[in-house]
Amino acid sequence: MAVDRVLANLDLNLLLTLDTLLRERNVTRTAERLGVSQPAVSGALGRLRRHFGDQLLVRVGNRYDLTPLATRVAALTGPALAGVRRVFDATAEFDPTGLDREFTIVSSDYAATILGPLIARRFAAQAPGARLRLQQTTPYAVDHAADTLRSADGLIIPHGFVTGLPYLDLYSDRWVCVVSGDHPDVGDTLTMELLAELPWVVIFDRPTAFAPASRQLRMLGIEARVEVVVDGFAQMPFLVAGTRRVALLQERLARLVAPVAGIRMLDCPFEVVPVAEAFWWNPLYRNDPAHMWLRDVLVSAAAELRPTHRP
């Protein structure tokens, strides 16, 4: 196989400088971040400009902005650095205690609340030098999962939103209805008629971003009278408390916050498909020892969760 002459003549140290420059947009701050002199960064910027045939950074008033080419390049430098890091992190004997790496997991606030503490506990015990970043998911991150996983180590999301990527099943949960503890119209049970009458708190409420249980309710002919839309599950109990509103929430989260939020849980008056949380990742990580350790951590953390039970 012929040697790639572009790579053979390229100083890969420039990749780190390029990544930092495009994020900082400032030579002085880049030098501080890299621990090198300002002239060294200025020289590297000159070499990068010659290589790309582009200014990359252009002055606008008292700041620098990225050129269109630099904007495209900025989306590539993170994944490229991650790939280089995986190559040089590889060892015959993998030992997590020596890890000095940040793992980014994109998840809902629900999964971060329920599973995050168990994952963080294992990080502290097994890999004290590693860092865990739990990043809030968005509809865009889910709709463009393949792009999201170019810069993140994984995505925790229920089945039904992502296809064509490797995954690990983690745990299941069930949906419950939550109402204020002193709701004037709700007794010990809920009916479909009451669900159609009460105002709702829902998440996202977009064609491709929704709670599966809400979509299922709509398929049964109940159009929720939406009063509040939120972008996180953890907010929902507090927007239900002290009102006539109702919401669908995962049982684990509802049980955790019920004493603080002043809500109570009720069985849904229809059969709801359970939540099946899974961890999705980029196929490039399949044989990465550090990522294999991360996946083991997730599985062992999820195994610690007890099965949900009826209220």
mmCIF file of C-alpha atoms in Angstrom:
data_model
loop_
_atom_site.group_PDB
_atom_site.id
_atom_site.type_symbol
_atom_site.label_atom_id
_atom_site.label_comp_id
_atom_site.label_asym_id
_atom_site.label_seq_id
_atom_site.Cartn_x
_atom_site.Cartn_y
_atom_site.Cartn_z
ATOM 1 C CA MET A 1 0.000 0.000 0.000
ATOM 2 C CA ALA A 2 1.401 3.405 -1.003
ATOM 3 C CA VAL A 3 2.308 5.843 1.738
ATOM 4 C CA ASP A 4 -0.064 8.817 2.027
ATOM 5 C CA ARG A 5 2.290 11.617 1.004
ATOM 6 C CA VAL A 6 0.057 14.322 2.520
ATOM 7 C CA LEU A 7 0.271 12.692 5.942
ATOM 8 C CA ALA A 8 3.942 11.867 5.531
ATOM 9 C CA ASN A 9 4.742 15.554 5.038
ATOM 10 C CA LEU A 10 2.372 16.836 7.701
ATOM 11 C CA ASP A 11 3.273 17.631 11.311
ATOM 12 C CA LEU A 12 0.436 16.018 13.285
ATOM 13 C CA ASN A 13 1.225 18.343 16.192
ATOM 14 C CA LEU A 14 -0.594 20.937 14.098
ATOM 15 C CA LEU A 15 -3.858 19.049 14.611
ATOM 16 C CA LEU A 16 -3.984 19.884 18.312
ATOM 17 C CA THR A 17 -3.041 23.504 17.629
ATOM 18 C CA LEU A 18 -5.691 23.712 14.900
ATOM 19 C CA ASP A 19 -8.384 22.292 17.162
ATOM 20 C CA THR A 20 -7.538 24.707 19.982
ATOM 21 C CA LEU A 21 -7.266 27.722 17.664
ATOM 22 C CA LEU A 22 -10.663 27.055 16.124
ATOM 23 C CA ARG A 23 -12.247 26.728 19.558
ATOM 24 C CA GLU A 24 -10.488 29.679 21.213
ATOM 25 C CA ARG A 25 -10.316 31.944 18.112
ATOM 26 C CA ASN A 26 -7.420 33.702 19.796
ATOM 27 C CA VAL A 27 -3.655 33.132 19.491
ATOM 28 C CA THR A 28 -2.866 34.238 23.052
ATOM 29 C CA ARG A 29 -5.490 32.010 24.695
ATOM 30 C CA THR A 30 -4.443 29.107 22.476
ATOM 31 C CA ALA A 31 -0.838 29.501 23.604
ATOM 32 C CA GLU A 32 -1.961 29.524 27.254
ATOM 33 C CA ARG A 33 -4.092 26.412 26.773
ATOM 34 C CA LEU A 34 -1.260 24.530 25.061
ATOM 35 C CA GLY A 35 1.473 25.797 27.378
ATOM 36 C CA VAL A 36 3.612 27.158 24.529
ATOM 37 C CA SER A 37 4.739 30.610 23.457
ATOM 38 C CA GLN A 38 2.570 32.992 21.475
ATOM 39 C CA PRO A 39 5.106 33.164 18.598
ATOM 40 C CA ALA A 40 4.978 29.350 18.351
ATOM 41 C CA VAL A 41 1.200 29.457 17.897
ATOM 42 C CA SER A 42 1.441 32.331 15.419
ATOM 43 C CA GLY A 43 3.960 30.301 13.415
ATOM 44 C CA ALA A 44 1.685 27.256 13.487
ATOM 45 C CA LEU A 45 -1.256 29.377 12.320
ATOM 46 C CA GLY A 46 0.842 30.595 9.388
ATOM 47 C CA ARG A 47 1.659 27.004 8.415
ATOM 48 C CA LEU A 48 -1.998 26.002 8.700
ATOM 49 C CA ARG A 49 -3.077 28.935 6.532
ATOM 50 C CA ARG A 50 -0.574 27.904 3.854
ATOM 51 C CA HIS A 51 -1.693 24.279 4.049
ATOM 52 C CA PHE A 52 -5.407 25.058 3.665
ATOM 53 C CA GLY A 53 -4.958 28.080 1.379
ATOM 54 C CA ASP A 54 -7.360 29.916 3.668
ATOM 55 C CA GLN A 55 -7.118 32.515 6.428
ATOM 56 C CA LEU A 56 -9.102 30.277 8.844
ATOM 57 C CA LEU A 57 -9.419 33.183 11.331
ATOM 58 C CA VAL A 58 -10.428 36.653 10.158
ATOM 59 C CA ARG A 59 -10.623 39.786 12.276
ATOM 60 C CA VAL A 60 -14.082 41.304 12.740
ATOM 61 C CA GLY A 61 -13.847 44.393 14.933
ATOM 62 C CA ASN A 62 -12.045 43.365 18.135
ATOM 63 C CA ARG A 63 -12.536 39.627 17.693
ATOM 64 C CA TYR A 64 -11.721 36.832 15.251
ATOM 65 C CA ASP A 65 -14.338 34.782 13.394
ATOM 66 C CA LEU A 66 -13.994 31.483 11.550
ATOM 67 C CA THR A 67 -14.025 31.438 7.771
ATOM 68 C CA PRO A 68 -16.554 29.081 6.106
ATOM 69 C CA LEU A 69 -13.774 26.536 5.546
ATOM 70 C CA ALA A 70 -12.637 26.794 9.186
ATOM 71 C CA THR A 71 -16.227 26.185 10.322
ATOM 72 C CA ARG A 72 -16.279 22.934 8.352
ATOM 73 C CA VAL A 73 -12.841 21.931 9.614
ATOM 74 C CA ALA A 74 -13.830 22.657 13.237
ATOM 75 C CA ALA A 75 -16.457 19.902 13.044
ATOM 76 C CA LEU A 76 -13.732 17.405 12.076
ATOM 77 C CA THR A 77 -10.897 18.159 14.470
ATOM 78 C CA GLY A 78 -12.554 16.693 17.591
ATOM 79 C CA PRO A 79 -13.260 13.270 16.035
ATOM 80 C CA ALA A 80 -9.788 13.289 14.416
ATOM 81 C CA LEU A 81 -8.091 13.927 17.774
ATOM 82 C CA ALA A 82 -10.212 11.222 19.383
ATOM 83 C CA GLY A 83 -9.060 8.778 16.710
ATOM 84 C CA VAL A 84 -5.396 9.672 17.226
ATOM 85 C CA ARG A 85 -5.847 9.332 20.990
ATOM 86 C CA ARG A 86 -7.362 5.858 20.586
ATOM 87 C CA VAL A 87 -4.355 4.747 18.530
ATOM 88 C CA PHE A 88 -1.791 5.874 21.084
ATOM 89 C CA ASP A 89 -3.855 4.802 24.103
ATOM 90 C CA ALA A 90 -3.870 1.212 22.873
ATOM 91 C CA THR A 91 -1.826 -1.191 25.034
ATOM 92 C CA ALA A 92 -1.494 -4.958 25.264
ATOM 93 C CA GLU A 93 -2.722 -4.889 28.880
ATOM 94 C CA PHE A 94 -5.480 -2.394 29.502
ATOM 95 C CA ASP A 95 -5.510 -0.909 32.995
ATOM 96 C CA PRO A 96 -8.306 1.616 33.713
ATOM 97 C CA THR A 97 -6.435 2.986 36.741
ATOM 98 C CA GLY A 98 -4.071 4.712 34.316
ATOM 99 C CA LEU A 99 -6.803 6.325 32.219
ATOM 100 C CA ASP A 100 -6.509 10.077 31.682
ATOM 101 C CA ARG A 101 -9.462 10.578 29.382
ATOM 102 C CA GLU A 102 -12.846 12.273 29.335
ATOM 103 C CA PHE A 103 -15.843 10.180 28.319
ATOM 104 C CA THR A 104 -18.856 12.065 26.996
ATOM 105 C CA ILE A 105 -22.251 10.388 27.260
ATOM 106 C CA VAL A 106 -25.255 12.158 25.764
ATOM 107 C CA SER A 107 -28.432 11.331 27.668
ATOM 108 C CA SER A 108 -31.714 12.688 28.951
ATOM 109 C CA ASP A 109 -31.776 14.247 32.394
ATOM 110 C CA TYR A 110 -33.813 11.200 33.443
ATOM 111 C CA ALA A 111 -31.067 8.700 32.517
ATOM 112 C CA ALA A 112 -28.391 10.991 33.955
ATOM 113 C CA THR A 113 -30.298 11.158 37.255
ATOM 114 C CA ILE A 114 -31.033 7.448 37.524
ATOM 115 C CA LEU A 115 -27.881 5.901 36.077
ATOM 116 C CA GLY A 116 -25.341 8.737 36.303
ATOM 117 C CA PRO A 117 -24.494 8.364 40.017
ATOM 118 C CA LEU A 118 -23.886 4.622 39.597
ATOM 119 C CA ILE A 119 -21.574 5.237 36.631
ATOM 120 C CA ALA A 120 -19.690 8.020 38.432
ATOM 121 C CA ARG A 121 -19.166 5.757 41.452
ATOM 122 C CA ARG A 122 -17.483 3.158 39.250
ATOM 123 C CA PHE A 123 -15.328 5.789 37.566
ATOM 124 C CA ALA A 124 -14.058 6.937 40.969
ATOM 125 C CA ALA A 125 -13.324 3.380 42.085
ATOM 126 C CA GLN A 126 -11.828 1.934 38.897
ATOM 127 C CA ALA A 127 -10.432 4.878 36.934
ATOM 128 C CA PRO A 128 -9.828 7.865 39.228
ATOM 129 C CA GLY A 129 -8.019 9.747 36.453
ATOM 130 C CA ALA A 130 -10.939 9.489 34.022
ATOM 131 C CA ARG A 131 -13.645 12.134 33.719
ATOM 132 C CA LEU A 132 -17.324 11.605 33.012
ATOM 133 C CA ARG A 133 -19.251 14.246 31.064
ATOM 134 C CA LEU A 134 -23.032 13.765 31.035
ATOM 135 C CA GLN A 135 -24.331 15.966 28.239
ATOM 136 C CA GLN A 136 -28.033 16.803 27.927
ATOM 137 C CA THR A 137 -29.588 15.351 24.797
ATOM 138 C CA THR A 138 -31.611 17.386 22.316
ATOM 139 C CA PRO A 139 -34.007 16.439 19.497
ATOM 140 C CA TYR A 140 -31.246 17.347 17.020
ATOM 141 C CA ALA A 141 -28.728 15.069 18.755
ATOM 142 C CA VAL A 142 -31.148 12.146 18.505
ATOM 143 C CA ASP A 143 -32.320 12.867 14.954
ATOM 144 C CA HIS A 144 -28.656 13.036 13.869
ATOM 145 C CA ALA A 145 -27.310 10.283 16.110
ATOM 146 C CA ALA A 146 -24.506 9.273 13.752
ATOM 147 C CA ASP A 147 -23.195 12.854 13.743
ATOM 148 C CA THR A 148 -23.601 13.119 17.536
ATOM 149 C CA LEU A 149 -21.508 9.985 17.999
ATOM 150 C CA ARG A 150 -18.599 11.405 16.030
ATOM 151 C CA SER A 151 -17.702 13.548 19.043
ATOM 152 C CA ALA A 152 -19.402 11.699 21.926
ATOM 153 C CA ASP A 153 -18.598 8.273 23.345
ATOM 154 C CA GLY A 154 -22.207 7.204 23.413
ATOM 155 C CA LEU A 155 -25.880 8.045 23.548
ATOM 156 C CA ILE A 156 -28.308 6.704 26.153
ATOM 157 C CA ILE A 157 -31.799 6.691 24.690
ATOM 158 C CA PRO A 158 -34.713 4.246 24.558
ATOM 159 C CA HIS A 159 -35.235 1.951 21.622
ATOM 160 C CA GLY A 160 -37.375 3.381 18.860
ATOM 161 C CA PHE A 161 -35.352 6.467 17.949
ATOM 162 C CA VAL A 162 -32.007 5.156 16.627
ATOM 163 C CA THR A 163 -31.246 2.392 14.121
ATOM 164 C CA GLY A 164 -28.193 1.037 12.346
ATOM 165 C CA LEU A 165 -25.729 1.555 15.204
ATOM 166 C CA PRO A 166 -24.309 -0.897 17.767
ATOM 167 C CA TYR A 167 -25.991 -0.788 21.163
ATOM 168 C CA LEU A 168 -26.206 -2.382 24.585
ATOM 169 C CA ASP A 169 -29.494 -2.876 26.412
ATOM 170 C CA LEU A 170 -29.216 -1.321 29.885
ATOM 171 C CA TYR A 171 -32.454 -1.430 31.882
ATOM 172 C CA SER A 172 -36.211 -1.047 31.597
ATOM 173 C CA ASP A 173 -38.661 1.232 33.370
ATOM 174 C CA ARG A 174 -42.371 1.750 33.191
ATOM 175 C CA TRP A 175 -44.465 4.845 32.618
ATOM 176 C CA VAL A 176 -46.743 6.166 35.343
ATOM 177 C CA CYS A 177 -49.090 9.134 35.483
ATOM 178 C CA VAL A 178 -48.162 11.817 37.994
ATOM 179 C CA VAL A 179 -50.492 14.394 39.506
ATOM 180 C CA SER A 180 -50.301 16.826 42.379
ATOM 181 C CA GLY A 181 -50.552 15.230 45.790
ATOM 182 C CA ASP A 182 -53.619 17.360 46.498
ATOM 183 C CA HIS A 183 -55.224 17.138 43.058
ATOM 184 C CA PRO A 184 -58.916 18.083 43.492
ATOM 185 C CA ASP A 185 -60.281 15.865 40.703
ATOM 186 C CA VAL A 186 -58.164 12.705 40.897
ATOM 187 C CA GLY A 187 -58.727 9.941 43.403
ATOM 188 C CA ASP A 188 -56.993 6.586 43.535
ATOM 189 C CA THR A 189 -57.376 5.860 39.826
ATOM 190 C CA LEU A 190 -57.380 7.642 36.503
ATOM 191 C CA THR A 191 -59.694 7.121 33.545
ATOM 192 C CA MET A 192 -59.200 7.776 29.854
ATOM 193 C CA GLU A 193 -61.937 10.401 30.020
ATOM 194 C CA LEU A 194 -60.087 12.254 32.778
ATOM 195 C CA LEU A 195 -56.813 12.134 30.817
ATOM 196 C CA ALA A 196 -58.618 13.780 27.897
ATOM 197 C CA GLU A 197 -60.011 16.502 30.178
ATOM 198 C CA LEU A 198 -56.979 17.422 32.318
ATOM 199 C CA PRO A 199 -54.245 19.844 31.170
ATOM 200 C CA TRP A 200 -50.864 18.228 30.467
ATOM 201 C CA VAL A 201 -47.155 18.799 30.885
ATOM 202 C CA VAL A 202 -45.316 17.108 28.000
ATOM 203 C CA ILE A 203 -41.732 16.834 26.791
ATOM 204 C CA PHE A 204 -40.637 18.386 23.454
ATOM 205 C CA ASP A 205 -43.988 17.684 21.671
ATOM 206 C CA ARG A 206 -42.470 17.560 18.178
ATOM 207 C CA PRO A 207 -42.957 15.090 15.307
ATOM 208 C CA THR A 208 -39.631 13.339 15.991
ATOM 209 C CA ALA A 209 -39.205 14.257 19.665
ATOM 210 C CA PHE A 210 -41.737 12.919 22.118
ATOM 211 C CA ALA A 211 -42.275 10.511 24.989
ATOM 212 C CA PRO A 212 -43.318 7.152 23.474
ATOM 213 C CA ALA A 213 -46.107 6.829 26.038
ATOM 214 C CA SER A 214 -47.573 10.163 24.883
ATOM 215 C CA ARG A 215 -47.519 8.973 21.273
ATOM 216 C CA GLN A 216 -49.234 5.763 22.353
ATOM 217 C CA LEU A 217 -51.951 7.744 24.123
ATOM 218 C CA ARG A 218 -52.552 9.734 20.942
ATOM 219 C CA MET A 219 -52.866 6.508 18.948
ATOM 220 C CA LEU A 220 -55.672 5.524 21.324
ATOM 221 C CA GLY A 221 -57.574 8.659 20.362
ATOM 222 C CA ILE A 222 -56.646 10.880 23.321
ATOM 223 C CA GLU A 223 -55.287 14.257 22.226
ATOM 224 C CA ALA A 224 -53.614 15.732 25.298
ATOM 225 C CA ARG A 225 -54.635 19.288 26.140
ATOM 226 C CA VAL A 226 -51.061 20.544 26.399
ATOM 227 C CA GLU A 227 -50.549 23.432 28.810
ATOM 228 C CA VAL A 228 -46.755 23.264 29.367
ATOM 229 C CA VAL A 229 -43.960 21.920 27.134
ATOM 230 C CA VAL A 230 -40.509 21.222 28.619
ATOM 231 C CA ASP A 231 -37.190 19.876 27.340
ATOM 232 C CA GLY A 232 -36.357 17.709 30.345
ATOM 233 C CA PHE A 233 -38.146 15.095 32.428
ATOM 234 C CA ALA A 234 -36.842 16.353 35.788
ATOM 235 C CA GLN A 235 -38.842 19.583 35.461
ATOM 236 C CA MET A 236 -42.169 17.856 34.955
ATOM 237 C CA PRO A 237 -43.066 16.861 38.559
ATOM 238 C CA PHE A 238 -42.595 20.433 39.772
ATOM 239 C CA LEU A 239 -44.835 21.760 37.001
ATOM 240 C CA VAL A 240 -47.515 19.261 38.018
ATOM 241 C CA ALA A 241 -47.390 19.974 41.772
ATOM 242 C CA GLY A 242 -50.083 22.313 43.044
ATOM 243 C CA THR A 243 -51.988 22.300 39.724
ATOM 244 C CA ARG A 244 -54.627 20.270 37.894
ATOM 245 C CA ARG A 245 -52.004 19.118 35.379
ATOM 246 C CA VAL A 246 -51.012 15.546 34.662
ATOM 247 C CA ALA A 247 -47.844 14.130 33.106
ATOM 248 C CA LEU A 248 -46.350 10.814 32.057
ATOM 249 C CA LEU A 249 -43.084 10.065 33.839
ATOM 250 C CA GLN A 250 -40.726 7.133 34.257
ATOM 251 C CA GLU A 251 -41.460 5.344 37.532
ATOM 252 C CA ARG A 252 -37.863 5.420 38.803
ATOM 253 C CA LEU A 253 -37.700 9.191 38.453
ATOM 254 C CA ALA A 254 -41.208 9.698 39.837
ATOM 255 C CA ARG A 255 -40.398 7.688 42.968
ATOM 256 C CA LEU A 256 -37.168 9.584 43.476
ATOM 257 C CA VAL A 257 -38.685 13.063 43.333
ATOM 258 C CA ALA A 258 -42.216 12.443 44.671
ATOM 259 C CA PRO A 259 -41.394 13.302 48.323
ATOM 260 C CA VAL A 260 -39.733 16.573 47.310
ATOM 261 C CA ALA A 261 -42.085 17.630 44.523
ATOM 262 C CA GLY A 262 -45.332 16.816 46.313
ATOM 263 C CA ILE A 263 -46.734 14.563 43.609
ATOM 264 C CA ARG A 264 -48.267 11.122 43.585
ATOM 265 C CA MET A 265 -48.097 8.299 41.059
ATOM 266 C CA LEU A 266 -50.997 6.465 39.491
ATOM 267 C CA ASP A 267 -51.218 3.548 37.102
ATOM 268 C CA CYS A 268 -51.929 4.570 33.524
ATOM 269 C CA PRO A 269 -55.460 3.551 32.482
ATOM 270 C CA PHE A 270 -54.056 1.959 29.312
ATOM 271 C CA GLU A 271 -51.347 -0.585 28.541
ATOM 272 C CA VAL A 272 -48.104 1.294 28.044
ATOM 273 C CA VAL A 273 -45.016 -0.072 26.328
ATOM 274 C CA PRO A 274 -42.179 0.074 28.922
ATOM 275 C CA VAL A 275 -39.106 2.250 28.542
ATOM 276 C CA ALA A 276 -36.174 0.181 27.240
ATOM 277 C CA GLU A 277 -33.022 2.254 27.753
ATOM 278 C CA ALA A 278 -29.988 1.384 25.622
ATOM 279 C CA PHE A 279 -26.480 2.710 25.062
ATOM 280 C CA TRP A 280 -25.631 3.442 21.405
ATOM 281 C CA TRP A 281 -22.114 4.088 20.152
ATOM 282 C CA ASN A 282 -19.986 4.640 17.067
ATOM 283 C CA PRO A 283 -18.768 1.370 15.449
ATOM 284 C CA LEU A 284 -15.248 2.850 15.442
ATOM 285 C CA TYR A 285 -15.130 2.208 19.194
ATOM 286 C CA ARG A 286 -15.955 -1.492 18.920
ATOM 287 C CA ASN A 287 -12.449 -2.729 19.767
ATOM 288 C CA ASP A 288 -11.212 0.305 21.698
ATOM 289 C CA PRO A 289 -10.104 -1.081 25.121
ATOM 290 C CA ALA A 290 -11.090 2.083 27.017
ATOM 291 C CA HIS A 291 -14.495 2.147 25.378
ATOM 292 C CA MET A 292 -14.970 -1.562 26.066
ATOM 293 C CA TRP A 293 -14.287 -0.770 29.733
ATOM 294 C CA LEU A 294 -16.851 2.051 29.578
ATOM 295 C CA ARG A 295 -19.461 -0.318 28.177
ATOM 296 C CA ASP A 296 -18.740 -2.819 30.953
ATOM 297 C CA VAL A 297 -19.188 -0.018 33.498
ATOM 298 C CA LEU A 298 -22.564 0.891 32.018
ATOM 299 C CA VAL A 299 -23.795 -2.695 32.054
ATOM 300 C CA SER A 300 -22.688 -3.296 35.647
ATOM 301 C CA ALA A 301 -24.213 0.028 36.763
ATOM 302 C CA ALA A 302 -27.534 -0.782 35.076
ATOM 303 C CA ALA A 303 -27.559 -4.235 36.671
ATOM 304 C CA GLU A 304 -27.610 -2.542 40.065
ATOM 305 C CA LEU A 305 -31.010 -1.018 39.375
ATOM 306 C CA ARG A 306 -33.845 -2.957 40.951
ATOM 307 C CA PRO A 307 -36.885 -3.853 38.812
ATOM 308 C CA THR A 308 -39.649 -1.277 38.979
ATOM 309 C CA HIS A 309 -42.881 -2.225 40.701
ATOM 310 C CA ARG A 310 -46.402 -0.919 40.851
ATOM 311 C CA PRO A 311 -47.269 2.066 43.067
#
